[in-house]
XYZ file of C-alpha atoms in Angstrom:
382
model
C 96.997 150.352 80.014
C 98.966 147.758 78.348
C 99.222 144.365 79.338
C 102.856 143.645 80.930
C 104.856 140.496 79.564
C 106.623 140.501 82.540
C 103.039 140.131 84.593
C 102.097 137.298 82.011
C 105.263 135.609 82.962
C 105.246 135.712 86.708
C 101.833 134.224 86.233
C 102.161 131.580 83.866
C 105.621 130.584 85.689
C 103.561 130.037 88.971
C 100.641 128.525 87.054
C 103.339 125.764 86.154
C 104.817 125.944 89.806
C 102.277 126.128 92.458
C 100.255 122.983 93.495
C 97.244 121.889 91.488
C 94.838 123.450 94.208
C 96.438 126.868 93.601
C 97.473 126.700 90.407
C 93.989 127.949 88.366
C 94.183 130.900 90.511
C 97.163 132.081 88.707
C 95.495 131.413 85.319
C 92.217 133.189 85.995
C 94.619 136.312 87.449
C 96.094 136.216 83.810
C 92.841 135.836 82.284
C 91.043 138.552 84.182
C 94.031 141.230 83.746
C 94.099 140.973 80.234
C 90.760 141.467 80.086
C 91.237 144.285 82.331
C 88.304 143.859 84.513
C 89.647 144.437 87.615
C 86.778 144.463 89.942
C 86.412 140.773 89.477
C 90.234 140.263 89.541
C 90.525 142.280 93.374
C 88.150 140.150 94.128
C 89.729 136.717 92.646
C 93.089 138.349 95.029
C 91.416 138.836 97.667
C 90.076 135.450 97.929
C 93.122 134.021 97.045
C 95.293 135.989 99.705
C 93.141 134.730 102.441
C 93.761 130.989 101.842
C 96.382 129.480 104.786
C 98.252 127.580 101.898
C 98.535 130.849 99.620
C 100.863 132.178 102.359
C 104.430 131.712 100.655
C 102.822 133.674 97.510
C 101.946 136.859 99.037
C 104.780 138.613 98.982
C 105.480 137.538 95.210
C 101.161 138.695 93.973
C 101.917 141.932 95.251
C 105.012 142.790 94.028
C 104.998 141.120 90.728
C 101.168 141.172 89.909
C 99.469 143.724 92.017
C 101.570 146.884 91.779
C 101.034 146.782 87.837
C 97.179 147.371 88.216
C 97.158 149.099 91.388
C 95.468 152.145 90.029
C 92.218 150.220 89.196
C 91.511 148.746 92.260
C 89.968 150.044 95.770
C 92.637 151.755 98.035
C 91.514 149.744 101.560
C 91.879 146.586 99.184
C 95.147 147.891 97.772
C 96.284 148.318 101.649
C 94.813 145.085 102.528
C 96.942 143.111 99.347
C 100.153 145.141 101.122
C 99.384 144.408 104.312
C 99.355 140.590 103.753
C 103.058 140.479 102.324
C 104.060 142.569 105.005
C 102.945 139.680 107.493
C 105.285 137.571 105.392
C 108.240 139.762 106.179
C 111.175 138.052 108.687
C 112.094 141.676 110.113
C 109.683 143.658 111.469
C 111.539 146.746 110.892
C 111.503 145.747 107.033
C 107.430 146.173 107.496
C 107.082 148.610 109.059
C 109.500 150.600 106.057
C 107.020 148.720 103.754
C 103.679 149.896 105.371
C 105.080 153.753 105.649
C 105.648 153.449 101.971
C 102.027 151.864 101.200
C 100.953 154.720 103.445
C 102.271 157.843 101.485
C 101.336 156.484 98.566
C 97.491 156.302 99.108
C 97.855 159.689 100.888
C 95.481 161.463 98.861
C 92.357 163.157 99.360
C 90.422 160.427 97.515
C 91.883 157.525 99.444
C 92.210 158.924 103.471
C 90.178 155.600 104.583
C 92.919 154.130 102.862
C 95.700 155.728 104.474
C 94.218 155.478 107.651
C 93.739 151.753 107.549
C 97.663 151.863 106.867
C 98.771 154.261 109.047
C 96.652 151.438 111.706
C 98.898 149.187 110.902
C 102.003 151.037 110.425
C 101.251 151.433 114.392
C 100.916 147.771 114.856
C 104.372 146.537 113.223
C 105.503 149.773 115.640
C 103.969 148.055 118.395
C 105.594 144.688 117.743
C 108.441 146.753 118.012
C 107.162 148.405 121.678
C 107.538 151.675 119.968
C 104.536 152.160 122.599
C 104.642 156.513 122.171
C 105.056 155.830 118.103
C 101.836 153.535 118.379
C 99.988 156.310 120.886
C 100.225 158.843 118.295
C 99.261 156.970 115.578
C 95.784 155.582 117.071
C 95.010 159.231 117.808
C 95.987 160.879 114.804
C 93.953 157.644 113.160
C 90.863 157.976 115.567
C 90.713 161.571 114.788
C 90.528 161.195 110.930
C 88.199 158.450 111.111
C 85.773 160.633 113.257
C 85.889 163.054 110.466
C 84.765 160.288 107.545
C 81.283 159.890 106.808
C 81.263 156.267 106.448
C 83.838 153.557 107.693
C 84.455 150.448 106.237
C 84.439 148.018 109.273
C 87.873 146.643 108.197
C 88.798 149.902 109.182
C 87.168 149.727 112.603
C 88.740 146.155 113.277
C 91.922 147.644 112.881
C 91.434 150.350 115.130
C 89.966 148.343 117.820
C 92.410 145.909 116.866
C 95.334 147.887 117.689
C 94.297 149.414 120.402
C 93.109 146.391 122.367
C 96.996 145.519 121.393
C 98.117 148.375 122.692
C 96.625 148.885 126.428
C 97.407 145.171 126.461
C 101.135 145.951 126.377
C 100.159 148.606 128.731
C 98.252 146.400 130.838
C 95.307 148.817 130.729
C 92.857 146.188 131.519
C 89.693 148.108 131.298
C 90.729 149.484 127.929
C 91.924 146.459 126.346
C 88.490 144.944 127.487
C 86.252 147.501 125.882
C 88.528 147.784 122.652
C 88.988 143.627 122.300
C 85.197 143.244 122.639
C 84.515 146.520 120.075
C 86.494 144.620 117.399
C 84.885 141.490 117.958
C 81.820 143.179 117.193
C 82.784 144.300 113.724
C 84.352 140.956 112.619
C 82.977 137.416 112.504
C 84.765 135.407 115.241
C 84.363 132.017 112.819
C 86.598 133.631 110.534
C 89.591 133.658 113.583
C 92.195 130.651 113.812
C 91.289 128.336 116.448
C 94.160 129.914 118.093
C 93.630 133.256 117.894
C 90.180 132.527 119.323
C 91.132 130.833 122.469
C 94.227 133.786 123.170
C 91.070 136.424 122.596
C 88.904 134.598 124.770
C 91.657 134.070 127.431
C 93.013 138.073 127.233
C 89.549 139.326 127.955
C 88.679 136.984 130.487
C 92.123 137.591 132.269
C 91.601 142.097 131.482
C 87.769 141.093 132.999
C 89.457 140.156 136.610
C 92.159 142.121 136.535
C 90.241 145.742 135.808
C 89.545 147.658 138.728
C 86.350 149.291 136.697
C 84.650 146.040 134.971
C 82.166 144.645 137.390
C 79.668 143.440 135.000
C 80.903 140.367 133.070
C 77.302 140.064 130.775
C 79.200 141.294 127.877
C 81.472 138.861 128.178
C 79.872 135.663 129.928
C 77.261 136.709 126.804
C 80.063 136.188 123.930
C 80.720 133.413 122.025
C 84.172 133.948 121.893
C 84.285 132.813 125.087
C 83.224 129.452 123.860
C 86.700 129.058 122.115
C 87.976 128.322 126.088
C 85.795 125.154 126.176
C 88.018 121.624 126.282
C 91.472 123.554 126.488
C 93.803 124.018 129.525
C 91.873 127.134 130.343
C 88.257 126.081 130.786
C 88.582 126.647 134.454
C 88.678 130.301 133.440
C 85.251 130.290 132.517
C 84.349 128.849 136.034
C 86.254 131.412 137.297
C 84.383 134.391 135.820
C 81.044 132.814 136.031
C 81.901 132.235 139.945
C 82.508 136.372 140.294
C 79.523 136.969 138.207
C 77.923 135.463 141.040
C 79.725 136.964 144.022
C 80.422 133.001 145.388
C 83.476 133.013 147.352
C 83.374 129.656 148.002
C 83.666 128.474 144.168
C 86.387 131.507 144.005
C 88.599 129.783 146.965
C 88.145 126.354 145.159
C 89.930 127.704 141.852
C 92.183 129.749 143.823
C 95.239 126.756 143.044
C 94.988 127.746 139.402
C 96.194 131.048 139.753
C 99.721 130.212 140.111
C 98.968 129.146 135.622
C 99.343 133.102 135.531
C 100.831 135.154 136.686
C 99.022 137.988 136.085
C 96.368 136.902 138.437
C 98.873 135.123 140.873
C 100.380 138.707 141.456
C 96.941 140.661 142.004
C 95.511 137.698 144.060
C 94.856 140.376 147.026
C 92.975 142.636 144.463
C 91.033 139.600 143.139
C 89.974 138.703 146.522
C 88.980 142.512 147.227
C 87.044 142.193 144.024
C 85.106 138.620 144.598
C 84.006 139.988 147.479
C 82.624 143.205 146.307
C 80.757 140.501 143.583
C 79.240 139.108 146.947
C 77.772 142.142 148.168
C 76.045 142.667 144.735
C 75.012 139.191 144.818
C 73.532 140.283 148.384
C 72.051 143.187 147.652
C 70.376 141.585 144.841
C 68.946 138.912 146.905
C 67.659 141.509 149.234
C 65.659 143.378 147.295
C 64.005 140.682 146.030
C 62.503 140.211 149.506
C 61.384 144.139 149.879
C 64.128 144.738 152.425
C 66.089 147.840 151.736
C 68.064 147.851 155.110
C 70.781 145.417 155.805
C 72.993 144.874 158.708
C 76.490 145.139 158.400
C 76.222 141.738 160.540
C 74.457 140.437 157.626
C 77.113 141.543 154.453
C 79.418 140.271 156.996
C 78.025 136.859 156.633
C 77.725 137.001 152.932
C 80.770 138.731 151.867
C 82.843 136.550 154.683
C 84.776 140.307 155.430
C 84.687 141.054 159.124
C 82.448 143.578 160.341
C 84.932 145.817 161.448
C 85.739 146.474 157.540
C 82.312 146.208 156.229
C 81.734 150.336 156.077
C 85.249 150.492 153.991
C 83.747 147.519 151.906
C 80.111 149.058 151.084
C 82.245 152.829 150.679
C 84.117 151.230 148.428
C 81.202 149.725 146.419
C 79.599 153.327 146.989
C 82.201 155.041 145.038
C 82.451 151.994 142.333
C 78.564 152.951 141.351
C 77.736 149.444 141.873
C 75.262 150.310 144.579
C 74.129 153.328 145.486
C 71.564 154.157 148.870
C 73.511 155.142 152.168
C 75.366 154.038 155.528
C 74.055 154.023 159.076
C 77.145 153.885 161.312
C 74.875 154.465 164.406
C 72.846 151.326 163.868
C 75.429 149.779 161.530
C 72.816 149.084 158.489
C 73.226 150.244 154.637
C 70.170 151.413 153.010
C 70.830 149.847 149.077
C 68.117 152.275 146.615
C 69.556 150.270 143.483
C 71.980 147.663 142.267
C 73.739 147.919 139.081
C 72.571 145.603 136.834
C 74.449 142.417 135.745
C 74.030 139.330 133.768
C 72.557 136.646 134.903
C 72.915 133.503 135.308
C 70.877 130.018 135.031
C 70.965 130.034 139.277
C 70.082 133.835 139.318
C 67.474 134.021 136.889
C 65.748 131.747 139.280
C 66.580 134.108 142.186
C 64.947 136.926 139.924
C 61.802 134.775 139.149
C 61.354 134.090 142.751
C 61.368 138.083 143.409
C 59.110 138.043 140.718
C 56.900 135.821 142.495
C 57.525 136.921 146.180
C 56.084 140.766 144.522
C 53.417 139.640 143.273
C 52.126 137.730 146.456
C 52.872 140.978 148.115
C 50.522 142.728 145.654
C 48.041 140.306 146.494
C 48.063 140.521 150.025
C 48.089 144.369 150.137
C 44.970 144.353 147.657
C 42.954 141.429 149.793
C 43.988 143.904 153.043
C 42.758 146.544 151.087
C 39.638 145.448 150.386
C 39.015 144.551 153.654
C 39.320 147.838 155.445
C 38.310 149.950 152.932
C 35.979 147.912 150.826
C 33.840 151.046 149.471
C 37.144 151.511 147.534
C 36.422 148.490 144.982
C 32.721 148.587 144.858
């Protein structure tokens, strides 16, 4: 390939342009392409395309610079290179034409991880657009051929998850956004996120935590340090508030119950949220009584814990029946429920201690059945 003057010129004209902390980029992109080593030089890009103050230049290094050397370089990098000028676009209909393009073009049968990653987002320009049914078809057609590859780069992943956390967001598909959000967070490093982006992550999941009507295990979450990211801002109480239903206590629940008017999400699906905190509490309960040996409770009892009258208990425990997060069975006769297992959860400081004193309650239980033991039946340990 020969070297184009018209390359050499873009790049020696923004050598002499650009501020001094940019500007040797631009000379060791001229250096590097007319030495034609071009690993090195998608790497120098790379780097250089991921620096905040490199923004205004994207657009210009792929369309003057990167197209002319295209051919030499990794597809999913080529995609990448397009896919930050596209971010630089005013009209979002402009990037989405631009993606499509970027898409056909690594359409081969050489470069499918390619044209997957940019089909992904294709889909998310689309869904800036709330071209919701475009966006559908393009995370299945894109799940399906990345099912078929026999490796995946993660970028690729983080886009998928990516997009589709976007998407049931927009569809306020809590459940899905939460799996999907916490899926890409697991294939990127969260210290590489804006400060910004961090805290609206962290504050999406905790919200699509509350809000699902099938997440009642926060561990995942709670566990995460994105959730860190909600430390010392206007939404720390959010954090309280998830670590309260972790726990099942009402009371803390009732005491942030003024800050749900901040969103109103959660101000509209208070009922539901009070449904839920109280399902927490029977958990919580259950937990508590196993750790005692007691397997039967009264209705009287949940009553007491779960503050829901004992009239609606039985709908309550059915309802945490057919959740999975207990299973055993109702006594309407005597009004008890018989709990056989609990669903396991993540635990906190105050219910590690509550597991440690099971812990310890079992095994003075095991040493009072083996001194009884030994008492009546002493031939047994001779």
């Amino acid at each position: 390939m020969e070297v184009d003057s018209s390359v050499n010129t873009y790049l020696q004209t923004q050598q002499r342009q650009a501020p001094s902390e940019l500007a040797h980029y631009f000379a060791e992109f001229e250096d590097l392409y007319e030495r034609k080593i071009w690993h090195q030089l998608t790497g120098l890009v790379e780097k250089f395309i991921n620096i905040p103050e490199a923004a205004p230049y994207r657009v210009g290094i792929y369309t003057e610079f990167v197209r002319d050397w295209q051919k030499h370089m990794n597809k999913v990098k080529l995609v990448l290179f397009a896919l930050a000028a596209a971010r630089q676009f005013d009209s979002i209909p402009e990037a989405v034409d631009f993606m499509q393009k970027i898409s056909e073009q690594v359409d081969q049968p050489d470069s499918q991880d390619a044209f997957a990653l940019a089909q992904l987002e294709t889909a998310h320009f689309r869904l800036l657009l709330n071209d919701l049914d475009a966006t559908r078809e393009s995370l299945e057609k894109c799940q399906k051929m990345i099912e078929k590859f026999d490796s995946v780069d993660p970028v690729i992943y983080a886009s998928f998850y990516r997009v589709c956390a976007d998407y049931y967001k927009a569809k306020a598909a809590f459940g899905q956004y939460y799996k999907n959000a916490l899926l890409l967070l697991a294939c990127i490093n969260v210290d590489e996120l804006s400060v910004e982006d961090r805290v609206q992550r962290a504050y999406d999941l905790a919200i699509a935590a509350l809000l699902s009507d099938s997440i009642y295990n926060f561990g995942d979450l709670l566990s995460h340090p994105i959730l860190n990211a909600l430390h010392d801002t206007e939404h720390a109480w959010m954090v309280t508030l998830l670590l309260a239903f972790n726990s099942g206590d009402i009371g803390k629940f009732e005491s942030l119950t003024g800050n749900l008017q901040k969103q109103p999400l959660l101000m509209q699906q208070e009922a539901f949220l009070q449904q839920k905190i109280r399902l927490m509490a029977l958990i919580e309960s259950m937990f508590r009584q196993q750790g005692t040996g007691t397997h039967k409770v009264s209705f009287a009892s949940v009553s007491a814990e779960t503050k829901v009258p004992v009239d609606e208990i039985e709908h309550l425990i059915m309802k945490a029946l057919s959740l999975g997060l207990i299973r055993g069975g109702i006594d309407q006769v005597d009004q008890q429920i018989t709990v056989q297992w609990v669903q396991p959860r993540y635990l906190g400081k105050e219910q590690i201690k509550s597991l440690a004193d099971r812990l310890a309650q079992w095994e003075e239980r095991v040493k009072a059945t083996s001194l009884q033991m030994s008492q009546t039946a002493p031939e047994l340990f001779n």
